[in-house]
Structure formats: C-alpha cells, structure tokens
XYZ file of C-alpha atoms in Angstrom:
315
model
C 78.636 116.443 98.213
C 77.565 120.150 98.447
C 80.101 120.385 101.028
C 82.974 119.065 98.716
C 81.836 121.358 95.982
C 82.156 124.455 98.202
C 84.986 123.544 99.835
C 88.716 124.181 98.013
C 89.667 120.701 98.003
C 86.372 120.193 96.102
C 87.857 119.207 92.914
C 89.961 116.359 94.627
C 87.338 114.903 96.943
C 84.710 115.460 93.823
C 87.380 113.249 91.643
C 87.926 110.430 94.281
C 83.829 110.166 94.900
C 82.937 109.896 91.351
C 85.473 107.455 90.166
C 84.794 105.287 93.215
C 80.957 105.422 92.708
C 82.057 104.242 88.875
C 83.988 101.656 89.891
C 81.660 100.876 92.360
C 78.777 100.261 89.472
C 80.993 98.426 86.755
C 81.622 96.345 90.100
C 78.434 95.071 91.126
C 77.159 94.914 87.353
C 79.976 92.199 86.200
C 78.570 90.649 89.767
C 75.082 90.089 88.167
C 76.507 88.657 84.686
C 74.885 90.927 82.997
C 76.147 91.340 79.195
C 73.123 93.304 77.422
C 72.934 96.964 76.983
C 72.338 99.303 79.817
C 71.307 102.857 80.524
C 72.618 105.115 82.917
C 70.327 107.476 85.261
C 71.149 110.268 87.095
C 68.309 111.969 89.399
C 69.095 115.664 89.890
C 72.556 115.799 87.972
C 73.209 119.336 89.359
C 76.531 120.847 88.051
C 77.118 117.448 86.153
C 80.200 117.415 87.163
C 79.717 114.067 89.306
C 78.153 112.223 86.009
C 81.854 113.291 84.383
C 83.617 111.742 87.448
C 81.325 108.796 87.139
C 81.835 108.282 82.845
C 85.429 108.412 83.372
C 85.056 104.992 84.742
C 82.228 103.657 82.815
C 83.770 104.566 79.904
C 80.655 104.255 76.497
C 76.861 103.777 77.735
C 73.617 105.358 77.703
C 73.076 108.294 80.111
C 69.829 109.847 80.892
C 69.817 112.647 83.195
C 66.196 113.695 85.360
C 66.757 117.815 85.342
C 63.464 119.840 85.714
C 65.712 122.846 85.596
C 66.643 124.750 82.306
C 68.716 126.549 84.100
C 70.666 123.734 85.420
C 70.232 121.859 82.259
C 72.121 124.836 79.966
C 75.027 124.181 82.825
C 75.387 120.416 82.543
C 75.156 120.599 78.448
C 77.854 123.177 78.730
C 80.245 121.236 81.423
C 79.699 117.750 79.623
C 80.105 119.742 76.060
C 83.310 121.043 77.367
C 84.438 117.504 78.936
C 83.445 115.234 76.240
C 84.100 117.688 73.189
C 80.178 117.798 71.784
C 79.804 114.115 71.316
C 76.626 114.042 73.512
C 74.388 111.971 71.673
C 74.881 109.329 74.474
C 73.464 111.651 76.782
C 69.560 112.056 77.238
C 67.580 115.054 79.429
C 64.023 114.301 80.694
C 61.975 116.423 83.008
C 60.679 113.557 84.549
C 61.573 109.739 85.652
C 58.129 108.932 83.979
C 59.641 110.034 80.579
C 63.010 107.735 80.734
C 62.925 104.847 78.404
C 62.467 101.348 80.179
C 65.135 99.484 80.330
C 68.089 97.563 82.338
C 69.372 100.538 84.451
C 71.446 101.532 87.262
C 70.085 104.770 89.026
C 72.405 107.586 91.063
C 70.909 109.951 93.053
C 73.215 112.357 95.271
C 71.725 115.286 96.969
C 68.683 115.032 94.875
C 66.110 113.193 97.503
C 66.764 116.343 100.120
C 66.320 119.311 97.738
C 62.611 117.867 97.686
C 60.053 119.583 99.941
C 58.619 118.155 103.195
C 56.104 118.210 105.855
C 57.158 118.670 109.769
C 55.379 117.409 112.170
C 55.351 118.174 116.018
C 54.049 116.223 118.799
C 51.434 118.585 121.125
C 52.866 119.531 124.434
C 49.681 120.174 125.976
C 48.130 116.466 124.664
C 51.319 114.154 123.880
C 48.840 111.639 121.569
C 48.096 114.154 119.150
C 50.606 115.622 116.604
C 49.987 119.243 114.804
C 51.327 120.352 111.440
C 54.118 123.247 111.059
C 53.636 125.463 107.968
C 55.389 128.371 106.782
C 53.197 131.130 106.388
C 53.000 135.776 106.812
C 53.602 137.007 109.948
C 50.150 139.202 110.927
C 52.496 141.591 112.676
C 54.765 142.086 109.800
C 53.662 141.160 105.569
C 57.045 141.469 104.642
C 58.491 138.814 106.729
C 57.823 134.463 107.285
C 57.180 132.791 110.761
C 56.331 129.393 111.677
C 52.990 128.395 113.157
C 51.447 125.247 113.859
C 47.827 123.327 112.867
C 44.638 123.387 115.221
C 45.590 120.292 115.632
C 45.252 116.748 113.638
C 44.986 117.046 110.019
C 44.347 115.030 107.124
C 48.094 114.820 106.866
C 49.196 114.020 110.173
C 46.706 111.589 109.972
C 47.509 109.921 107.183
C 51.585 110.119 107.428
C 52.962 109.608 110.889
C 53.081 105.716 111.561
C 51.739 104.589 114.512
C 55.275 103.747 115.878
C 56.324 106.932 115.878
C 53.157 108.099 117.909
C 53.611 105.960 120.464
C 57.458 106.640 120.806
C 57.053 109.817 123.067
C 61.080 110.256 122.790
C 60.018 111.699 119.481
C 58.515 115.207 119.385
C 59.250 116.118 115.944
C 58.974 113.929 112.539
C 59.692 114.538 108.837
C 57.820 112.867 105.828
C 58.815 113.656 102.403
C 56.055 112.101 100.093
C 58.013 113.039 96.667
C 61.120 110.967 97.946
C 58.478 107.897 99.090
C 56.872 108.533 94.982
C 60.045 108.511 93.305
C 61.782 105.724 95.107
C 59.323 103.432 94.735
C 58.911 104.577 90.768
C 62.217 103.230 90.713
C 61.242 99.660 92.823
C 57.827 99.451 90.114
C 59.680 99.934 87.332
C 62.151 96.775 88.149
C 59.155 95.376 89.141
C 57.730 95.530 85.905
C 60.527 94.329 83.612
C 61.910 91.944 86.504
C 64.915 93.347 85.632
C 68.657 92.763 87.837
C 70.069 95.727 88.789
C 71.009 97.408 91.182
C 70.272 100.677 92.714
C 71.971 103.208 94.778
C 70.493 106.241 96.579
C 71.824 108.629 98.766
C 70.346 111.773 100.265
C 69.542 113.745 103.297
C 66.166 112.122 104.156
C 64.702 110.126 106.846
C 66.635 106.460 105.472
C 65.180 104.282 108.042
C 61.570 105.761 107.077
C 62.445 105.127 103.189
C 63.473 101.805 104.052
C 60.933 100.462 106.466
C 58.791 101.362 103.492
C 60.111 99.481 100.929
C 61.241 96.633 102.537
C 58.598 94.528 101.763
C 59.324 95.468 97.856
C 63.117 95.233 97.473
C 66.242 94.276 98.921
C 67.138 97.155 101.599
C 70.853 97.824 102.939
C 72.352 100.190 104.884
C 72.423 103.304 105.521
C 76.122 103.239 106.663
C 78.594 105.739 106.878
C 80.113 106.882 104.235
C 83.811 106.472 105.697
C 83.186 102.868 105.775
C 81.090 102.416 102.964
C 83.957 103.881 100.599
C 86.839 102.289 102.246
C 84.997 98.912 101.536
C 85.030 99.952 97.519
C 87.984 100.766 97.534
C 89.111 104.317 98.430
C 92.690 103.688 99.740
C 93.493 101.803 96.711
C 92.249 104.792 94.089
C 93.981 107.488 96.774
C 97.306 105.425 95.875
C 96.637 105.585 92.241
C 96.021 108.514 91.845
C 98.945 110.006 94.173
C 101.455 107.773 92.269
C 100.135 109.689 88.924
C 99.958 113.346 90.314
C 103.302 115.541 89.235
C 103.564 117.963 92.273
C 103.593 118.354 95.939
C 100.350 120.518 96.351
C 98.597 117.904 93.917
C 99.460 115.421 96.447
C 98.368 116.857 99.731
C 95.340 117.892 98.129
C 94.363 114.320 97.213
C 95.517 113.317 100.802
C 93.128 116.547 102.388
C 90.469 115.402 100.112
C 90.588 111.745 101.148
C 90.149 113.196 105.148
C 87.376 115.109 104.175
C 85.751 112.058 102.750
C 86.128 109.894 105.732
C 87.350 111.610 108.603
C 84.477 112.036 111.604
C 84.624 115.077 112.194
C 84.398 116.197 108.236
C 81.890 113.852 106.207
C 83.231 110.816 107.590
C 80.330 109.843 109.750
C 77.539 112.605 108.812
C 76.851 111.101 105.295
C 75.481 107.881 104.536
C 74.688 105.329 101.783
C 71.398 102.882 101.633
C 71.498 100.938 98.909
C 68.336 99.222 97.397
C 68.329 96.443 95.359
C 65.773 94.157 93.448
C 64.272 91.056 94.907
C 65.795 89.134 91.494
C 69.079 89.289 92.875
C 69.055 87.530 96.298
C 70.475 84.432 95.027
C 72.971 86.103 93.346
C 73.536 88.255 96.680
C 73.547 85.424 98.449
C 76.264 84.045 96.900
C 78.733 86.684 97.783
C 78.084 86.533 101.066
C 74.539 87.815 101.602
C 75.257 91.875 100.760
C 76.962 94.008 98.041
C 80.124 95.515 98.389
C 79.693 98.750 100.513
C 77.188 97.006 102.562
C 78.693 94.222 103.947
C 78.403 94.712 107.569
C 75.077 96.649 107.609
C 72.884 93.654 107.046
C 69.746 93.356 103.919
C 65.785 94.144 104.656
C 66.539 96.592 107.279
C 68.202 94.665 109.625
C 70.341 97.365 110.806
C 68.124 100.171 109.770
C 68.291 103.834 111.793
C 64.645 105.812 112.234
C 66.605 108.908 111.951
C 67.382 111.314 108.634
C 70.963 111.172 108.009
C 72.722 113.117 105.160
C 73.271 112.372 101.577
C-alpha cells in the first residue's frame, strides 16, 4: 500500500482497503463458527493507519501489534490515541511474534514480509551449474561509495538455499531467498500447529509467493497469490465503493472514492502488480470444503499450490 499512502488519493484507496480487509476477516471468522474470544495481530503496523481502517469494521477485540521500531511505535500510539480518544488498553506492542500471547488469532501482514532483508543469488555465466552470491560491500577504488560484487563461487548459502529446481531451470539466472520471511511464516503455521487452533491467516508482501508457498504446503492450506483486482472485487469492493459514495456530501469526495477504487484495481495502477496468498490451517479443510473448496478471495486460484507462481510479486 506504500503506493496508496504516497499517492493523493491515499486516504480514499487507504479507507476502501482497510474496511474491505475488515470485512473480509469478520467474514471468514463467522465461516468457521467460531464464538470464543480472539486476538488481533498486525506484523509491521507501520503508520497504523491500516489497523484504524481495519477496527472500524471489527469494531471491540484484542489487538497486538509486532513493531521493533520505537520510532514507529511513538507514531502508531499517537495516530490510534488520536483515532480512538486514549482508550488503548485493547491494544498490545511486542517487539517480537515470540512475545504475543497464544491464542485464537487472525494475523495481517501488509508490506511487512518485503521490508525484511535478503540474499541474491546469480547463476555463473562462465559455468551455468554453479550459482555465486551478490553482496553489497566498499568499492576499493572509492571508501566513500557501495558496489556490488559477487562470491568465488558456491557458498554455504547458495548451497544450502537454492532448490534444486531452480538450478536446473537455466531460464533462471537470478533468485531471491528471504530466510526471515520463511522463519516468521512458519512461526505463524507452528503456532496453529500447536493449539490446533481454526483460523485463518492472511499475508501479503513483496516476496517470492510461490517460494513461500511451495514451502509450506506440506504444513497448511496454501491459496493464491492472485491479483489483487480480483481478489477484492470477490470481497466485495464494488459493493463498499457504493456505500460509501451514497454517504459522501460533495463532488470531489466522490471522484476521489471513484480514482481510489481505479487505483486499487485498474492494471496499469495496482490492479495486477499486487497480490494476495492466503494461508490457512489444515483444521479447516472440511469446513473449506464445504463452501466450495476455497475462501472468499481465493476462489478461482485453487488450495495447496495448485495455481502457485515461482516468481516474487508485490504486497
């Protein structure tokens, strides 16, 4: 959503993505039955301003928000302080996804997974079966300035993170592997695990999707990625646009809601370029299977992969 937030129709398209993603979760959590207490998780809140979007929905529950930044962390208290007029004892801080309370939870993560460092790798020119290591390092020429250079070859990471399918695709000269996003994904998949809790999950972020899910698909219930124009027309986009340009007062109110909604989905804005994966525990299949064999958002992209692109995609 960095692109919405920068943008002048941010506040609009910020407004329609956070009430969606709301309705989205009171959605699939009436799906499961569940009636017991739940708890709220946000992974990299930023600004907060998308957990304000997302409350307005939810209304009264639990929120714990991951920040490792006290920077960031004096912002959101002051946004959600200004927005909910002090009554924050709802709302948690934790430096760390280890430190959250167990419990039945629904997890949100937008542009969190790519603000995580990464490893590049690049395939040799000179031998195509062996793969070097880029770093960042000084330039020898010049102290004051960064350059690129590569590994004497194989190391103990290329060795131990590039599968062997994307060795022996040649089409592929460079990869990506972000070990923090593999940790803290599947700290989310153990911790279901552990408590066999129903829940469901949602993560969405600029990283290598088909990598995360090939992963994990063994562990939990994988679907998507898909588009984000299609996966928030299928919860319901066009329906909140109308709502919400039936309740605006003014003409520029109303084109901005209509600009916003373009940016969204259109495919040459955000449209096509962001995606959703959603990951869900094994403990709901039969529930999922009921409805039709996906969740709502996911319908036509299949569960476990099925449908699952080996390139990064946005969001």
């Amino acid at each position: 959503m960095q692109l919405c937030v920068n943008s002048p129709l941010g506040y609009y398209a910020r407004q329609i993505f956070g009430e969606l993603i709301g309705s989205w979760i009171v959605h699939e959590l009436e799906m499961t039955s569940w009636q017991g207490r739940w708890q709220l998780v946000e992974l990299g809140p930023g600004s907060g301003e998308l957990i304000i979007d997302v409350l307005t929905v939810l209304g009264s529950v639990e929120v714990y928000l991951v920040e490792s930044s006290e920077r960031l962390m004096e912002r959101q208290t002051q946004i959600l302080n200004s927005r909910f007029g002090g009554d924050l004892v709802r709302i948690r801080w934790y430096d760390s996804l280890d430190d959250v309370p167990q419990g039945f939870s629904v997890f949100v993560a937008n542009e969190f997974l790519d603000a995580l460092p990464l490893h590049l790798f690049v395939r040799d020119e000179a031998n195509p079966k062996k793969w070097c290591e880029q770093y960042v390092t000084l330039d020898r020429t010049d102290e004051q300035r960064l350059c690129f250079m590569l590994s004497a070859g194989e190391n103990i990471h290329t060795k131990a993170w590039i599968p062997q399918r994307i060795r022996e695709d040649e089409s592929r000269t460079k990869w990506e592997f972000c070990p923090q996003a593999h940790y803290i994904v599947r700290q989310m998949v153990e911790r279901q695990t552990l408590l066999r809790n129903k829940f469901p999950i949602d993560i969405t972020a600029d990283v290598d999707f088909g990598e995360l899910s090939m992963a994990l698909r063994d562990e939990c219930l994988v679907f998507g990625p898909v588009e984000q124009r299609e996966f928030l027309g299928s919860i319901g986009l066009h329906h909140r646009l109308n709502y919400l340009l039936n309740k605006s007062k003014t003409k520029e109110e109303r084109v901005g809601l209509l600009e916003a909604c373009r940016m969204l989905i259109a495919d040459d804005q955000m449209g096509s370029r962001f995606k959703a994966l959603g990951l869900f525990p094994n403990a709901l299949a039969d529930f999922l299977q009921a409805r039709g064999g996906a969740p709502d958002g996911f319908a036509r992209s299949g569960g476990n992969c099925e449908n699952v692109s080996d390139g990064p995609t946005e969001r």
